Amino acid sequence: MQEEIKTRGWEMQRVCYTEFVYVEYNDCNGFTYEDPEYGLGFGTECRKVGKWEPVERCHDELVYVQEPWYPGPGEGGGNGGGNGGNGGNGGYVPIPPEGGTQPMTAPNARKIFSGDLTEEQWKKLENMLKKIINDCMGEGLYKELSKIFNSNNKISFNFSDKEKGAKYSPINNVITFNPNMESGTLLHEMMHAYQYKQKNYVDIWRNQTINSEIESHYTQYLYYCRDTVSYNESDWIKGKIRGDKRMLSTEKLEYYIDKKGNFYGDSINFEIYWDYTLLNCFKTYPGYENYKYTPYEDRMVNFNNLRKITENCI
């Protein structure tokens, strides 16, 4: 009877990592006041505050611990395994589950990204990407990027605590990502990578930075709209709490543009909102002052990429 070396093989393991979640709570203080009619009174004043707290996330993952070895016909087993009992490496390796090969860590992420990441970082990136792919729009974006970035032409990915949020550099084709950011922010930067490749010229990209930011922000917002839990725990809601004009103005686009980037509603009100509110919120946002905007008579041109990645969505 053949014996497998028991310390090797495929097994399901519990894989865990730490993710930082922004937790809000009420910070309340008591105070006294003098009422002209009733005299001394007491009250409580509260304000919303928050802090980042570590949360452990876990999932089951099939791990290939090490190749199991089976003795071949006429070969020794146990400690005496080998050709003719001489201690060689005879025998065979069984086919992995479902007839595949040894699975790599983060197959979806490695398809379009490259980088000097640890295994834990690859897993973190893969988990964010899985959330994106589970959304129809996100899956459409991933498939489009897979056509562009593959083999020796991948997006370089870098986790960095020095980056406050995340950014995409078209010149170097690099996404720099703060580890505390989540999947919606990753989708935003992936959208920038896709936008740039539709232009493929740095000068055109620079002249349409505001255009690209508006489309990426709206794409990110639509992504959160499909998952209420993610929205309530998202980088987006944190921005709204801070009074970020980009988030606040972007959300109102849903009155004019549907989830596939098609126009509906009142065109005159839309143009007024676009020209006098939305653009002003983006152009005056700190850090965006030097970003350029290319005007189009048809403002829906700005959502061509969104329509492309949602072609197969309901």
PDB file of C-alpha atoms in Angstrom:
ATOM      1  CA  MET A   1       0.000   0.000   0.000  1.00  0.00           C
ATOM      2  CA  GLN A   2       1.355   3.419  -0.909  1.00  0.00           C
ATOM      3  CA  GLU A   3       2.073   5.812   1.889  1.00  0.00           C
ATOM      4  CA  GLU A   4       2.059   9.581   1.653  1.00  0.00           C
ATOM      5  CA  ILE A   5       4.513  11.624   3.645  1.00  0.00           C
ATOM      6  CA  LYS A   6       1.995  12.980   6.115  1.00  0.00           C
ATOM      7  CA  THR A   7       3.738  16.294   6.837  1.00  0.00           C
ATOM      8  CA  ARG A   8       3.156  17.496   3.264  1.00  0.00           C
ATOM      9  CA  GLY A   9       0.166  18.212   1.037  1.00  0.00           C
ATOM     10  CA  TRP A  10      -2.819  20.439   0.469  1.00  0.00           C
ATOM     11  CA  GLU A  11      -4.709  21.750   3.435  1.00  0.00           C
ATOM     12  CA  MET A  12      -7.239  24.427   4.245  1.00  0.00           C
ATOM     13  CA  GLN A  13      -5.743  27.020   6.552  1.00  0.00           C
ATOM     14  CA  ARG A  14      -7.208  29.974   8.378  1.00  0.00           C
ATOM     15  CA  VAL A  15      -5.438  33.081   7.074  1.00  0.00           C
ATOM     16  CA  CYS A  16      -5.727  36.268   9.132  1.00  0.00           C
ATOM     17  CA  TYR A  17      -4.509  39.807   8.749  1.00  0.00           C
ATOM     18  CA  THR A  18      -4.979  43.099  10.566  1.00  0.00           C
ATOM     19  CA  GLU A  19      -7.027  45.879   9.019  1.00  0.00           C
ATOM     20  CA  PHE A  20      -7.511  49.330  10.502  1.00  0.00           C
ATOM     21  CA  VAL A  21     -11.112  50.547  10.787  1.00  0.00           C
ATOM     22  CA  TYR A  22     -12.213  54.088  11.541  1.00  0.00           C
ATOM     23  CA  VAL A  23     -14.512  53.961  14.579  1.00  0.00           C
ATOM     24  CA  GLU A  24     -16.700  56.908  15.560  1.00  0.00           C
ATOM     25  CA  TYR A  25     -18.080  57.735  18.981  1.00  0.00           C
ATOM     26  CA  ASN A  26     -19.632  60.678  20.816  1.00  0.00           C
ATOM     27  CA  ASP A  27     -17.319  62.808  22.943  1.00  0.00           C
ATOM     28  CA  CYS A  28     -19.632  64.523  25.444  1.00  0.00           C
ATOM     29  CA  ASN A  29     -19.016  67.184  28.077  1.00  0.00           C
ATOM     30  CA  GLY A  30     -21.355  68.657  30.610  1.00  0.00           C
ATOM     31  CA  PHE A  31     -21.898  72.393  31.050  1.00  0.00           C
ATOM     32  CA  THR A  32     -23.972  74.790  33.121  1.00  0.00           C
ATOM     33  CA  TYR A  33     -26.004  77.758  32.000  1.00  0.00           C
ATOM     34  CA  GLU A  34     -28.189  80.449  33.532  1.00  0.00           C
ATOM     35  CA  ASP A  35     -31.773  80.521  32.354  1.00  0.00           C
ATOM     36  CA  PRO A  36     -33.470  83.919  32.907  1.00  0.00           C
ATOM     37  CA  GLU A  37     -36.697  82.228  33.972  1.00  0.00           C
ATOM     38  CA  TYR A  38     -35.683  78.962  35.618  1.00  0.00           C
ATOM     39  CA  GLY A  39     -32.237  79.799  36.940  1.00  0.00           C
ATOM     40  CA  LEU A  40     -29.215  77.516  36.877  1.00  0.00           C
ATOM     41  CA  GLY A  41     -29.387  74.656  34.389  1.00  0.00           C
ATOM     42  CA  PHE A  42     -27.237  71.759  33.267  1.00  0.00           C
ATOM     43  CA  GLY A  43     -26.682  70.437  29.746  1.00  0.00           C
ATOM     44  CA  THR A  44     -24.528  68.108  27.695  1.00  0.00           C
ATOM     45  CA  GLU A  45     -22.683  68.976  24.499  1.00  0.00           C
ATOM     46  CA  CYS A  46     -21.472  66.169  22.222  1.00  0.00           C
ATOM     47  CA  ARG A  47     -19.358  66.020  19.120  1.00  0.00           C
ATOM     48  CA  LYS A  48     -18.457  63.224  16.768  1.00  0.00           C
ATOM     49  CA  VAL A  49     -14.859  62.056  17.070  1.00  0.00           C
ATOM     50  CA  GLY A  50     -13.126  58.982  15.745  1.00  0.00           C
ATOM     51  CA  LYS A  51      -9.980  56.943  15.780  1.00  0.00           C
ATOM     52  CA  TRP A  52      -8.384  54.106  13.836  1.00  0.00           C
ATOM     53  CA  GLU A  53      -8.611  50.734  15.547  1.00  0.00           C
ATOM     54  CA  PRO A  54      -7.074  47.414  14.466  1.00  0.00           C
ATOM     55  CA  VAL A  55      -9.512  44.663  13.489  1.00  0.00           C
ATOM     56  CA  GLU A  56      -8.526  41.107  12.662  1.00  0.00           C
ATOM     57  CA  ARG A  57      -9.998  39.768   9.388  1.00  0.00           C
ATOM     58  CA  CYS A  58      -9.808  36.060   8.586  1.00  0.00           C
ATOM     59  CA  HIS A  59     -10.716  33.758   5.725  1.00  0.00           C
ATOM     60  CA  ASP A  60     -10.104  30.145   4.710  1.00  0.00           C
ATOM     61  CA  GLU A  61      -7.516  29.560   2.014  1.00  0.00           C
ATOM     62  CA  LEU A  62      -6.254  26.392   0.326  1.00  0.00           C
ATOM     63  CA  VAL A  63      -2.509  26.244   0.993  1.00  0.00           C
ATOM     64  CA  TYR A  64       0.007  23.935  -0.656  1.00  0.00           C
ATOM     65  CA  VAL A  65       2.230  23.117   2.309  1.00  0.00           C
ATOM     66  CA  GLN A  66       4.739  21.002   0.397  1.00  0.00           C
ATOM     67  CA  GLU A  67       4.599  18.426  -2.379  1.00  0.00           C
ATOM     68  CA  PRO A  68       3.468  15.019  -1.094  1.00  0.00           C
ATOM     69  CA  TRP A  69       5.724  12.211  -2.314  1.00  0.00           C
ATOM     70  CA  TYR A  70       4.579   8.704  -3.180  1.00  0.00           C
ATOM     71  CA  PRO A  71       6.962   5.799  -3.728  1.00  0.00           C
ATOM     72  CA  GLY A  72       6.963   4.455  -7.272  1.00  0.00           C
ATOM     73  CA  PRO A  73       6.809   0.765  -8.159  1.00  0.00           C
ATOM     74  CA  GLY A  74       9.704  -1.092  -6.602  1.00  0.00           C
ATOM     75  CA  GLU A  75      10.846   1.905  -4.593  1.00  0.00           C
ATOM     76  CA  GLY A  76      11.278   2.132  -0.875  1.00  0.00           C
ATOM     77  CA  GLY A  77       8.790   3.882   1.358  1.00  0.00           C
ATOM     78  CA  GLY A  78       9.049   5.695   4.654  1.00  0.00           C
ATOM     79  CA  ASN A  79      12.578   6.693   5.613  1.00  0.00           C
ATOM     80  CA  GLY A  80      14.143   4.358   3.069  1.00  0.00           C
ATOM     81  CA  GLY A  81      12.455   5.908   0.031  1.00  0.00           C
ATOM     82  CA  GLY A  82      14.383   6.105  -3.240  1.00  0.00           C
ATOM     83  CA  ASN A  83      15.345   4.185  -6.351  1.00  0.00           C
ATOM     84  CA  GLY A  84      16.006   0.594  -5.377  1.00  0.00           C
ATOM     85  CA  GLY A  85      16.081   1.621  -1.729  1.00  0.00           C
ATOM     86  CA  ASN A  86      19.136   3.841  -2.254  1.00  0.00           C
ATOM     87  CA  GLY A  87      17.519   6.970  -0.832  1.00  0.00           C
ATOM     88  CA  GLY A  88      16.774   8.784  -4.133  1.00  0.00           C
ATOM     89  CA  ASN A  89      13.848  11.066  -5.022  1.00  0.00           C
ATOM     90  CA  GLY A  90      11.795   8.553  -6.962  1.00  0.00           C
ATOM     91  CA  GLY A  91       8.012   8.304  -6.931  1.00  0.00           C
ATOM     92  CA  TYR A  92       5.499  10.882  -8.171  1.00  0.00           C
ATOM     93  CA  VAL A  93       3.599  13.955  -7.080  1.00  0.00           C
ATOM     94  CA  PRO A  94      -0.207  13.643  -7.202  1.00  0.00           C
ATOM     95  CA  ILE A  95      -2.282  16.102  -9.214  1.00  0.00           C
ATOM     96  CA  PRO A  96      -3.401  19.036  -7.045  1.00  0.00           C
ATOM     97  CA  PRO A  97      -7.134  19.540  -6.374  1.00  0.00           C
ATOM     98  CA  GLU A  98      -9.315  20.120  -9.440  1.00  0.00           C
ATOM     99  CA  GLY A  99      -6.460  19.169 -11.733  1.00  0.00           C
ATOM    100  CA  GLY A 100      -4.704  22.526 -11.352  1.00  0.00           C
ATOM    101  CA  THR A 101      -1.175  23.457 -10.477  1.00  0.00           C
ATOM    102  CA  GLN A 102       0.166  24.767  -7.218  1.00  0.00           C
ATOM    103  CA  PRO A 103      -1.785  27.971  -6.555  1.00  0.00           C
ATOM    104  CA  MET A 104       0.142  31.184  -6.176  1.00  0.00           C
ATOM    105  CA  THR A 105      -0.688  33.761  -3.569  1.00  0.00           C
ATOM    106  CA  ALA A 106      -2.941  36.512  -4.940  1.00  0.00           C
ATOM    107  CA  PRO A 107      -3.499  35.269  -8.518  1.00  0.00           C
ATOM    108  CA  ASN A 108      -5.886  38.107  -9.420  1.00  0.00           C
ATOM    109  CA  ALA A 109      -3.593  40.787  -8.058  1.00  0.00           C
ATOM    110  CA  ARG A 110      -0.458  39.341  -9.669  1.00  0.00           C
ATOM    111  CA  LYS A 111      -2.174  39.314 -13.054  1.00  0.00           C
ATOM    112  CA  ILE A 112      -2.139  43.114 -13.350  1.00  0.00           C
ATOM    113  CA  PHE A 113       0.176  44.254 -10.539  1.00  0.00           C
ATOM    114  CA  SER A 114       3.852  43.810  -9.823  1.00  0.00           C
ATOM    115  CA  GLY A 115       5.877  44.937  -6.835  1.00  0.00           C
ATOM    116  CA  ASP A 116       8.230  44.002  -4.051  1.00  0.00           C
ATOM    117  CA  LEU A 117       5.461  43.000  -1.641  1.00  0.00           C
ATOM    118  CA  THR A 118       5.467  40.572   1.251  1.00  0.00           C
ATOM    119  CA  GLU A 119       3.109  37.592   1.168  1.00  0.00           C
ATOM    120  CA  GLU A 120       0.857  39.346   3.683  1.00  0.00           C
ATOM    121  CA  GLN A 121       0.761  42.452   1.505  1.00  0.00           C
ATOM    122  CA  TRP A 122      -0.118  40.375  -1.564  1.00  0.00           C
ATOM    123  CA  LYS A 123      -2.942  38.776   0.403  1.00  0.00           C
ATOM    124  CA  LYS A 124      -4.213  42.169   1.535  1.00  0.00           C
ATOM    125  CA  LEU A 125      -4.158  43.441  -2.049  1.00  0.00           C
ATOM    126  CA  GLU A 126      -5.887  40.270  -3.264  1.00  0.00           C
ATOM    127  CA  ASN A 127      -8.656  40.591  -0.686  1.00  0.00           C
ATOM    128  CA  MET A 128      -9.369  44.169  -1.746  1.00  0.00           C
ATOM    129  CA  LEU A 129      -9.357  43.121  -5.384  1.00  0.00           C
ATOM    130  CA  LYS A 130     -11.788  40.267  -4.711  1.00  0.00           C
ATOM    131  CA  LYS A 131     -14.273  42.771  -3.281  1.00  0.00           C
ATOM    132  CA  ILE A 132     -13.887  44.890  -6.412  1.00  0.00           C
ATOM    133  CA  ILE A 133     -14.325  41.931  -8.776  1.00  0.00           C
ATOM    134  CA  ASN A 134     -17.456  40.821  -6.901  1.00  0.00           C
ATOM    135  CA  ASP A 135     -19.057  44.056  -8.102  1.00  0.00           C
ATOM    136  CA  CYS A 136     -20.124  44.004 -11.775  1.00  0.00           C
ATOM    137  CA  MET A 137     -18.669  47.426 -12.482  1.00  0.00           C
ATOM    138  CA  GLY A 138     -15.466  46.524 -10.642  1.00  0.00           C
ATOM    139  CA  GLU A 139     -15.221  43.269 -12.572  1.00  0.00           C
ATOM    140  CA  GLY A 140     -15.597  45.199 -15.826  1.00  0.00           C
ATOM    141  CA  LEU A 141     -12.766  47.530 -14.830  1.00  0.00           C
ATOM    142  CA  TYR A 142     -10.542  44.616 -13.828  1.00  0.00           C
ATOM    143  CA  LYS A 143     -11.150  42.827 -17.143  1.00  0.00           C
ATOM    144  CA  GLU A 144     -10.304  45.965 -19.121  1.00  0.00           C
ATOM    145  CA  LEU A 145      -7.110  46.448 -17.132  1.00  0.00           C
ATOM    146  CA  SER A 146      -6.221  42.778 -17.676  1.00  0.00           C
ATOM    147  CA  LYS A 147      -6.231  43.421 -21.424  1.00  0.00           C
ATOM    148  CA  ILE A 148      -3.803  46.317 -21.022  1.00  0.00           C
ATOM    149  CA  PHE A 149      -1.551  45.379 -18.119  1.00  0.00           C
ATOM    150  CA  ASN A 150      -0.121  41.867 -18.328  1.00  0.00           C
ATOM    151  CA  SER A 151       3.135  39.938 -18.665  1.00  0.00           C
ATOM    152  CA  ASN A 152       5.926  42.534 -18.639  1.00  0.00           C
ATOM    153  CA  ASN A 153       3.574  45.520 -18.629  1.00  0.00           C
ATOM    154  CA  LYS A 154       1.999  45.509 -15.180  1.00  0.00           C
ATOM    155  CA  ILE A 155       1.064  48.294 -12.789  1.00  0.00           C
ATOM    156  CA  SER A 156       3.718  48.626 -10.118  1.00  0.00           C
ATOM    157  CA  PHE A 157       2.091  48.573  -6.669  1.00  0.00           C
ATOM    158  CA  ASN A 158       3.604  49.948  -3.507  1.00  0.00           C
ATOM    159  CA  PHE A 159       2.218  50.046   0.032  1.00  0.00           C
ATOM    160  CA  SER A 160       3.580  53.088   1.848  1.00  0.00           C
ATOM    161  CA  ASP A 161       2.835  54.550   5.278  1.00  0.00           C
ATOM    162  CA  LYS A 162       4.285  57.836   4.022  1.00  0.00           C
ATOM    163  CA  GLU A 163       1.426  58.268   1.542  1.00  0.00           C
ATOM    164  CA  LYS A 164      -1.580  59.882   3.258  1.00  0.00           C
ATOM    165  CA  GLY A 165      -4.047  58.247   0.902  1.00  0.00           C
ATOM    166  CA  ALA A 166      -3.371  56.781  -2.522  1.00  0.00           C
ATOM    167  CA  LYS A 167      -2.188  58.011  -5.914  1.00  0.00           C
ATOM    168  CA  TYR A 168      -1.504  56.793  -9.437  1.00  0.00           C
ATOM    169  CA  SER A 169       1.519  58.063 -11.346  1.00  0.00           C
ATOM    170  CA  PRO A 170       1.008  57.628 -15.119  1.00  0.00           C
ATOM    171  CA  ILE A 171       4.629  58.443 -15.964  1.00  0.00           C
ATOM    172  CA  ASN A 172       5.980  55.554 -13.887  1.00  0.00           C
ATOM    173  CA  ASN A 173       2.780  53.468 -13.985  1.00  0.00           C
ATOM    174  CA  VAL A 174       2.795  53.149 -10.188  1.00  0.00           C
ATOM    175  CA  ILE A 175       0.032  53.047  -7.581  1.00  0.00           C
ATOM    176  CA  THR A 176       1.228  54.149  -4.135  1.00  0.00           C
ATOM    177  CA  PHE A 177      -1.221  53.088  -1.441  1.00  0.00           C
ATOM    178  CA  ASN A 178      -1.500  53.746   2.279  1.00  0.00           C
ATOM    179  CA  PRO A 179      -2.116  50.377   4.038  1.00  0.00           C
ATOM    180  CA  ASN A 180      -5.078  51.854   5.930  1.00  0.00           C
ATOM    181  CA  MET A 181      -7.030  52.581   2.745  1.00  0.00           C
ATOM    182  CA  GLU A 182      -9.655  50.107   1.502  1.00  0.00           C
ATOM    183  CA  SER A 183     -11.051  48.605  -1.692  1.00  0.00           C
ATOM    184  CA  GLY A 184     -13.029  51.645  -2.860  1.00  0.00           C
ATOM    185  CA  THR A 185      -9.875  53.739  -2.896  1.00  0.00           C
ATOM    186  CA  LEU A 186      -8.072  50.987  -4.797  1.00  0.00           C
ATOM    187  CA  LEU A 187     -10.851  50.987  -7.407  1.00  0.00           C
ATOM    188  CA  HIS A 188     -10.462  54.784  -7.720  1.00  0.00           C
ATOM    189  CA  GLU A 189      -6.743  54.469  -8.525  1.00  0.00           C
ATOM    190  CA  MET A 190      -7.343  51.547 -10.897  1.00  0.00           C
ATOM    191  CA  MET A 191      -9.814  53.776 -12.718  1.00  0.00           C
ATOM    192  CA  HIS A 192      -7.090  56.404 -13.127  1.00  0.00           C
ATOM    193  CA  ALA A 193      -4.781  53.776 -14.633  1.00  0.00           C
ATOM    194  CA  TYR A 194      -7.509  52.839 -17.113  1.00  0.00           C
ATOM    195  CA  GLN A 195      -8.301  56.470 -17.921  1.00  0.00           C
ATOM    196  CA  TYR A 196      -4.677  57.226 -18.682  1.00  0.00           C
ATOM    197  CA  LYS A 197      -4.340  54.288 -21.046  1.00  0.00           C
ATOM    198  CA  GLN A 198      -7.305  55.570 -23.053  1.00  0.00           C
ATOM    199  CA  LYS A 199      -5.327  58.802 -23.628  1.00  0.00           C
ATOM    200  CA  ASN A 200      -1.828  57.315 -23.444  1.00  0.00           C
ATOM    201  CA  TYR A 201      -0.219  60.763 -23.554  1.00  0.00           C
ATOM    202  CA  VAL A 202       0.939  62.541 -20.424  1.00  0.00           C
ATOM    203  CA  ASP A 203       0.088  66.003 -21.787  1.00  0.00           C
ATOM    204  CA  ILE A 204      -3.506  64.993 -22.564  1.00  0.00           C
ATOM    205  CA  TRP A 205      -3.780  63.445 -19.112  1.00  0.00           C
ATOM    206  CA  ARG A 206      -2.496  66.605 -17.422  1.00  0.00           C
ATOM    207  CA  ASN A 207      -4.953  68.785 -19.349  1.00  0.00           C
ATOM    208  CA  GLN A 208      -7.878  66.637 -18.185  1.00  0.00           C
ATOM    209  CA  THR A 209      -6.998  65.944 -14.561  1.00  0.00           C
ATOM    210  CA  ILE A 210     -10.201  67.448 -13.165  1.00  0.00           C
ATOM    211  CA  ASN A 211     -12.246  65.550 -15.771  1.00  0.00           C
ATOM    212  CA  SER A 212     -10.618  62.293 -14.677  1.00  0.00           C
ATOM    213  CA  GLU A 213     -11.070  63.013 -10.985  1.00  0.00           C
ATOM    214  CA  ILE A 214     -14.805  63.639 -11.394  1.00  0.00           C
ATOM    215  CA  GLU A 215     -15.306  60.351 -13.253  1.00  0.00           C
ATOM    216  CA  SER A 216     -13.168  58.368 -10.782  1.00  0.00           C
ATOM    217  CA  HIS A 217     -14.953  59.864  -7.792  1.00  0.00           C
ATOM    218  CA  TYR A 218     -18.373  59.050  -9.230  1.00  0.00           C
ATOM    219  CA  THR A 219     -17.249  55.508 -10.083  1.00  0.00           C
ATOM    220  CA  GLN A 220     -16.027  55.099  -6.516  1.00  0.00           C
ATOM    221  CA  TYR A 221     -19.322  56.409  -5.124  1.00  0.00           C
ATOM    222  CA  LEU A 222     -21.357  53.988  -7.271  1.00  0.00           C
ATOM    223  CA  TYR A 223     -19.194  51.141  -5.973  1.00  0.00           C
ATOM    224  CA  TYR A 224     -20.102  52.027  -2.388  1.00  0.00           C
ATOM    225  CA  CYS A 225     -23.792  52.420  -3.250  1.00  0.00           C
ATOM    226  CA  ARG A 226     -23.978  48.692  -3.987  1.00  0.00           C
ATOM    227  CA  ASP A 227     -22.626  47.770  -0.553  1.00  0.00           C
ATOM    228  CA  THR A 228     -24.114  49.707   2.360  1.00  0.00           C
ATOM    229  CA  VAL A 229     -21.788  48.095   4.901  1.00  0.00           C
ATOM    230  CA  SER A 230     -18.685  49.083   2.938  1.00  0.00           C
ATOM    231  CA  TYR A 231     -20.075  52.594   2.458  1.00  0.00           C
ATOM    232  CA  ASN A 232     -20.589  53.089   6.196  1.00  0.00           C
ATOM    233  CA  GLU A 233     -17.028  51.934   6.920  1.00  0.00           C
ATOM    234  CA  SER A 234     -15.417  53.524   3.885  1.00  0.00           C
ATOM    235  CA  ASP A 235     -12.776  56.131   3.196  1.00  0.00           C
ATOM    236  CA  TRP A 236     -15.598  57.933   1.394  1.00  0.00           C
ATOM    237  CA  ILE A 237     -17.764  58.423   4.490  1.00  0.00           C
ATOM    238  CA  LYS A 238     -14.721  59.574   6.431  1.00  0.00           C
ATOM    239  CA  GLY A 239     -14.200  62.247   3.788  1.00  0.00           C
ATOM    240  CA  LYS A 240     -17.827  63.352   4.052  1.00  0.00           C
ATOM    241  CA  ILE A 241     -17.511  63.652   7.828  1.00  0.00           C
ATOM    242  CA  ARG A 242     -14.493  65.912   7.292  1.00  0.00           C
ATOM    243  CA  GLY A 243     -16.614  68.027   4.937  1.00  0.00           C
ATOM    244  CA  ASP A 244     -14.738  66.997   1.781  1.00  0.00           C
ATOM    245  CA  LYS A 245     -16.350  68.998  -1.035  1.00  0.00           C
ATOM    246  CA  ARG A 246     -15.440  66.357  -3.632  1.00  0.00           C
ATOM    247  CA  MET A 247     -17.519  63.650  -1.950  1.00  0.00           C
ATOM    248  CA  LEU A 248     -20.417  65.951  -1.135  1.00  0.00           C
ATOM    249  CA  SER A 249     -20.706  67.339  -4.670  1.00  0.00           C
ATOM    250  CA  THR A 250     -20.090  63.993  -6.414  1.00  0.00           C
ATOM    251  CA  GLU A 251     -22.988  62.257  -4.676  1.00  0.00           C
ATOM    252  CA  LYS A 252     -25.474  64.717  -6.200  1.00  0.00           C
ATOM    253  CA  LEU A 253     -24.493  63.561  -9.684  1.00  0.00           C
ATOM    254  CA  GLU A 254     -26.818  60.592  -9.131  1.00  0.00           C
ATOM    255  CA  TYR A 255     -29.711  62.979  -9.808  1.00  0.00           C
ATOM    256  CA  TYR A 256     -28.489  63.257 -13.406  1.00  0.00           C
ATOM    257  CA  ILE A 257     -26.325  60.221 -14.209  1.00  0.00           C
ATOM    258  CA  ASP A 258     -27.302  56.586 -13.669  1.00  0.00           C
ATOM    259  CA  LYS A 259     -25.115  53.738 -12.427  1.00  0.00           C
ATOM    260  CA  LYS A 260     -23.942  52.948 -15.976  1.00  0.00           C
ATOM    261  CA  GLY A 261     -22.859  56.485 -16.798  1.00  0.00           C
ATOM    262  CA  ASN A 262     -25.945  57.400 -18.840  1.00  0.00           C
ATOM    263  CA  PHE A 263     -27.707  60.736 -18.541  1.00  0.00           C
ATOM    264  CA  TYR A 264     -31.233  61.166 -17.243  1.00  0.00           C
ATOM    265  CA  GLY A 265     -32.966  64.138 -15.684  1.00  0.00           C
ATOM    266  CA  ASP A 266     -33.046  67.831 -16.505  1.00  0.00           C
ATOM    267  CA  SER A 267     -30.220  68.874 -18.830  1.00  0.00           C
ATOM    268  CA  ILE A 268     -30.360  72.580 -17.950  1.00  0.00           C
ATOM    269  CA  ASN A 269     -30.147  71.957 -14.208  1.00  0.00           C
ATOM    270  CA  PHE A 270     -27.370  69.455 -14.843  1.00  0.00           C
ATOM    271  CA  GLU A 271     -25.271  71.953 -16.796  1.00  0.00           C
ATOM    272  CA  ILE A 272     -25.785  74.627 -14.142  1.00  0.00           C
ATOM    273  CA  TYR A 273     -24.818  72.207 -11.367  1.00  0.00           C
ATOM    274  CA  TRP A 274     -21.784  70.997 -13.305  1.00  0.00           C
ATOM    275  CA  ASP A 275     -20.447  74.442 -14.239  1.00  0.00           C
ATOM    276  CA  TYR A 276     -21.118  76.362 -11.036  1.00  0.00           C
ATOM    277  CA  THR A 277     -21.060  73.826  -8.214  1.00  0.00           C
ATOM    278  CA  LEU A 278     -19.287  70.598  -9.120  1.00  0.00           C
ATOM    279  CA  LEU A 279     -16.350  72.170 -10.966  1.00  0.00           C
ATOM    280  CA  ASN A 280     -15.881  74.768  -8.259  1.00  0.00           C
ATOM    281  CA  CYS A 281     -15.743  72.082  -5.550  1.00  0.00           C
ATOM    282  CA  PHE A 282     -13.036  70.174  -7.406  1.00  0.00           C
ATOM    283  CA  LYS A 283     -10.993  73.128  -8.661  1.00  0.00           C
ATOM    284  CA  THR A 284     -10.787  74.720  -5.215  1.00  0.00           C
ATOM    285  CA  TYR A 285     -10.032  71.517  -3.303  1.00  0.00           C
ATOM    286  CA  PRO A 286      -6.640  71.763  -1.523  1.00  0.00           C
ATOM    287  CA  GLY A 287      -4.014  70.212  -3.782  1.00  0.00           C
ATOM    288  CA  TYR A 288      -6.194  70.462  -6.888  1.00  0.00           C
ATOM    289  CA  GLU A 289      -5.617  74.172  -7.538  1.00  0.00           C
ATOM    290  CA  ASN A 290      -3.214  73.496 -10.399  1.00  0.00           C
ATOM    291  CA  TYR A 291      -5.204  70.655 -11.914  1.00  0.00           C
ATOM    292  CA  LYS A 292      -6.485  71.399 -15.402  1.00  0.00           C
ATOM    293  CA  TYR A 293      -9.933  70.947 -16.871  1.00  0.00           C
ATOM    294  CA  THR A 294     -10.901  70.409 -20.506  1.00  0.00           C
ATOM    295  CA  PRO A 295     -14.457  71.626 -21.231  1.00  0.00           C
ATOM    296  CA  TYR A 296     -16.710  69.580 -23.507  1.00  0.00           C
ATOM    297  CA  GLU A 297     -19.994  70.821 -24.919  1.00  0.00           C
ATOM    298  CA  ASP A 298     -21.386  67.385 -24.107  1.00  0.00           C
ATOM    299  CA  ARG A 299     -20.416  66.907 -20.470  1.00  0.00           C
ATOM    300  CA  MET A 300     -21.288  63.202 -20.671  1.00  0.00           C
ATOM    301  CA  VAL A 301     -18.039  62.649 -22.585  1.00  0.00           C
ATOM    302  CA  ASN A 302     -16.479  62.683 -19.138  1.00  0.00           C
ATOM    303  CA  PHE A 303     -18.132  59.330 -18.366  1.00  0.00           C
ATOM    304  CA  ASN A 304     -17.093  57.353 -21.456  1.00  0.00           C
ATOM    305  CA  ASN A 305     -14.918  55.041 -19.363  1.00  0.00           C
ATOM    306  CA  LEU A 306     -17.670  54.378 -16.841  1.00  0.00           C
ATOM    307  CA  ARG A 307     -20.019  53.381 -19.665  1.00  0.00           C
ATOM    308  CA  LYS A 308     -17.365  51.037 -21.074  1.00  0.00           C
ATOM    309  CA  ILE A 309     -16.734  49.110 -17.863  1.00  0.00           C
ATOM    310  CA  THR A 310     -20.473  48.726 -17.153  1.00  0.00           C
ATOM    311  CA  GLU A 311     -21.455  47.467 -20.616  1.00  0.00           C
ATOM    312  CA  ASN A 312     -22.309  44.010 -19.277  1.00  0.00           C
ATOM    313  CA  CYS A 313     -23.974  45.181 -16.064  1.00  0.00           C
ATOM    314  CA  ILE A 314     -27.693  45.294 -15.437  1.00  0.00           C
TER     315      ILE A 314
END
